PDB file of C-alpha atoms in Angstrom:
ATOM      1  CA  MET A 629     -18.983   5.914  -2.293  1.00  0.00           C
ATOM      2  CA  ASN A 630     -16.114   4.216  -0.735  1.00  0.00           C
ATOM      3  CA  MET A 631     -13.052   4.600  -3.140  1.00  0.00           C
ATOM      4  CA  VAL A 632      -9.472   5.338  -2.341  1.00  0.00           C
ATOM      5  CA  VAL A 633      -6.527   6.407  -4.635  1.00  0.00           C
ATOM      6  CA  LEU A 634      -2.954   6.392  -3.728  1.00  0.00           C
ATOM      7  CA  VAL A 635       0.352   7.072  -5.461  1.00  0.00           C
ATOM      8  CA  GLY A 636       3.622   5.966  -3.528  1.00  0.00           C
ATOM      9  CA  ARG A 637       6.385   3.992  -2.632  1.00  0.00           C
ATOM     10  CA  ILE A 638       6.551   0.426  -1.095  1.00  0.00           C
ATOM     11  CA  GLU A 639       7.709   0.608   2.208  1.00  0.00           C
ATOM     12  CA  LYS A 640       7.714  -2.885   3.253  1.00  0.00           C
ATOM     13  CA  LEU A 641       5.808  -5.660   1.416  1.00  0.00           C
ATOM     14  CA  GLU A 642       5.321  -9.462   2.840  1.00  0.00           C
ATOM     15  CA  LYS A 643       4.989 -12.382   1.017  1.00  0.00           C
ATOM     16  CA  PRO A 644       1.487 -13.671   0.338  1.00  0.00           C
ATOM     17  CA  ASP A 645       0.525 -16.141   3.420  1.00  0.00           C
ATOM     18  CA  THR A 646      -0.833 -19.149   1.870  1.00  0.00           C
ATOM     19  CA  ASP A 647      -2.645 -19.985   4.932  1.00  0.00           C
ATOM     20  CA  ASP A 648      -4.932 -17.152   4.851  1.00  0.00           C
ATOM     21  CA  LYS A 649      -6.336 -17.541   1.343  1.00  0.00           C
ATOM     22  CA  LEU A 650      -3.112 -15.775  -0.140  1.00  0.00           C
ATOM     23  CA  SER A 651      -3.211 -12.164   1.398  1.00  0.00           C
ATOM     24  CA  CYS A 652      -0.841  -9.930   2.840  1.00  0.00           C
ATOM     25  CA  ILE A 653      -0.457  -6.434   4.155  1.00  0.00           C
ATOM     26  CA  MET A 654       1.842  -3.897   2.505  1.00  0.00           C
ATOM     27  CA  LEU A 655       3.007  -0.353   3.718  1.00  0.00           C
ATOM     28  CA  MET A 656       3.145   1.894   1.307  1.00  0.00           C
ATOM     29  CA  ARG A 657       4.842   5.319   1.826  1.00  0.00           C
ATOM     30  CA  VAL A 658       2.840   8.669   0.094  1.00  0.00           C
ATOM     31  CA  GLU A 659       4.439  11.526   0.078  1.00  0.00           C
ATOM     32  CA  ARG A 660       2.080  14.903   1.453  1.00  0.00           C
ATOM     33  CA  THR A 661       1.408  17.657  -1.417  1.00  0.00           C
ATOM     34  CA  PHE A 662       2.659  20.595   0.739  1.00  0.00           C
ATOM     35  CA  GLN A 663       5.631  21.503   2.131  1.00  0.00           C
ATOM     36  CA  GLU A 664       6.966  22.056   5.456  1.00  0.00           C
ATOM     37  CA  PRO A 665       8.234  24.995   6.371  1.00  0.00           C
ATOM     38  CA  ASP A 666      11.776  24.055   6.233  1.00  0.00           C
ATOM     39  CA  GLY A 667      10.798  23.206   2.909  1.00  0.00           C
ATOM     40  CA  THR A 668      10.970  19.520   2.914  1.00  0.00           C
ATOM     41  CA  TYR A 669       8.068  16.912   2.164  1.00  0.00           C
ATOM     42  CA  LYS A 670       6.604  14.754   4.834  1.00  0.00           C
ATOM     43  CA  CYS A 671       5.349  11.365   4.316  1.00  0.00           C
ATOM     44  CA  ASP A 672       2.543   9.472   5.311  1.00  0.00           C
ATOM     45  CA  CYS A 673       2.633   5.482   5.756  1.00  0.00           C
ATOM     46  CA  PHE A 674      -0.546   3.624   4.655  1.00  0.00           C
ATOM     47  CA  ARG A 675      -1.399  -0.200   5.509  1.00  0.00           C
ATOM     48  CA  ILE A 676      -2.783  -2.011   2.646  1.00  0.00           C
ATOM     49  CA  LYS A 677      -4.355  -5.256   2.167  1.00  0.00           C
ATOM     50  CA  LEU A 678      -3.666  -7.601  -0.973  1.00  0.00           C
ATOM     51  CA  TRP A 679      -5.559 -10.422  -1.647  1.00  0.00           C
ATOM     52  CA  ARG A 680      -4.750 -13.263  -4.108  1.00  0.00           C
ATOM     53  CA  GLY A 681      -3.475 -12.407  -7.521  1.00  0.00           C
ATOM     54  CA  ILE A 682      -2.596  -8.934  -6.637  1.00  0.00           C
ATOM     55  CA  ALA A 683      -0.620 -10.199  -3.820  1.00  0.00           C
ATOM     56  CA  GLU A 684       1.017 -13.127  -5.498  1.00  0.00           C
ATOM     57  CA  THR A 685       1.962 -10.234  -8.680  1.00  0.00           C
ATOM     58  CA  LEU A 686       3.635  -7.731  -6.362  1.00  0.00           C
ATOM     59  CA  ALA A 687       5.334 -10.512  -4.560  1.00  0.00           C
ATOM     60  CA  ASP A 688       7.148 -11.789  -7.255  1.00  0.00           C
ATOM     61  CA  SER A 689       8.012  -8.327  -9.217  1.00  0.00           C
ATOM     62  CA  CYS A 690       8.359  -5.747  -6.699  1.00  0.00           C
ATOM     63  CA  LYS A 691      10.420  -4.802  -3.932  1.00  0.00           C
ATOM     64  CA  GLU A 692      10.733  -1.861  -1.652  1.00  0.00           C
ATOM     65  CA  ASN A 693      10.623   1.650  -2.933  1.00  0.00           C
ATOM     66  CA  ASP A 694       9.091   0.839  -6.007  1.00  0.00           C
ATOM     67  CA  LEU A 695       6.543   3.362  -7.278  1.00  0.00           C
ATOM     68  CA  ILE A 696       2.895   2.146  -7.427  1.00  0.00           C
ATOM     69  CA  ALA A 697      -0.768   3.429  -7.646  1.00  0.00           C
ATOM     70  CA  VAL A 698      -3.511   1.449  -5.717  1.00  0.00           C
ATOM     71  CA  LYS A 699      -6.900   1.831  -5.997  1.00  0.00           C
ATOM     72  CA  GLY A 700      -9.299   0.343  -3.284  1.00  0.00           C
ATOM     73  CA  ARG A 701     -11.938   0.657  -0.314  1.00  0.00           C
ATOM     74  CA  LEU A 702     -11.225   1.832   3.289  1.00  0.00           C
ATOM     75  CA  ALA A 703     -12.377  -0.976   5.832  1.00  0.00           C
ATOM     76  CA  GLU A 704     -11.945  -1.805   9.342  1.00  0.00           C
ATOM     77  CA  THR A 705      -9.839  -4.587  10.458  1.00  0.00           C
ATOM     78  CA  GLY A 706     -11.620  -6.770  13.082  1.00  0.00           C
ATOM     79  CA  GLU A 707      -8.824  -7.121  15.574  1.00  0.00           C
ATOM     80  CA  ASP A 708      -8.057  -3.587  16.031  1.00  0.00           C
ATOM     81  CA  ASN A 709     -10.675  -1.412  14.872  1.00  0.00           C
ATOM     82  CA  LEU A 710      -8.058   0.390  12.457  1.00  0.00           C
ATOM     83  CA  GLY A 711      -8.678   1.519   9.040  1.00  0.00           C
ATOM     84  CA  MET A 712      -6.836  -0.136   6.265  1.00  0.00           C
ATOM     85  CA  VAL A 713      -6.631  -0.011   2.517  1.00  0.00           C
ATOM     86  CA  CYS A 714      -7.988  -3.215   0.842  1.00  0.00           C
ATOM     87  CA  ALA A 715      -6.527  -3.088  -2.895  1.00  0.00           C
ATOM     88  CA  GLU A 716      -8.718  -3.809  -5.737  1.00  0.00           C
ATOM     89  CA  LYS A 717      -6.590  -2.814  -8.518  1.00  0.00           C
ATOM     90  CA  VAL A 718      -2.112  -2.190  -8.264  1.00  0.00           C
ATOM     91  CA  SER A 719      -0.527  -0.581 -10.996  1.00  0.00           C
ATOM     92  CA  ILE A 720       3.401  -0.784 -11.011  1.00  0.00           C
ATOM     93  CA  LEU A 721       4.205   2.896 -12.332  1.00  0.00           C
ATOM     94  CA  THR A 722       8.465   2.455 -11.859  1.00  0.00           C
ATOM     95  CA  LEU A 723      10.778  -0.031 -10.473  1.00  0.00           C
ATOM     96  CA  ALA A 724      13.638   1.064  -8.295  1.00  0.00           C
ATOM     97  CA  SER A 725      16.671   0.224  -9.547  1.00  0.00           C
TER      98      SER A 725
END
């Protein structure tokens, strides 16, 4: 089963590209669950592919640093063979002020 669930903050959100079937890439910052020896928590950044309605909704109602949850699947990209999360459902948890 190929399923990913991430909870984190929007690092960068592009506007949907109308030439590419209304898709865009979002960078999502996810805090690790363990502390470093100095007491800080590091973050990982993930590329999330947003399609059609999800892309439009997030572009219209969210901005950087908003807290969201993403459920999706892992997929390879054709150009560089790197993995990316393809979002199937996105929930807005809190809007940054």
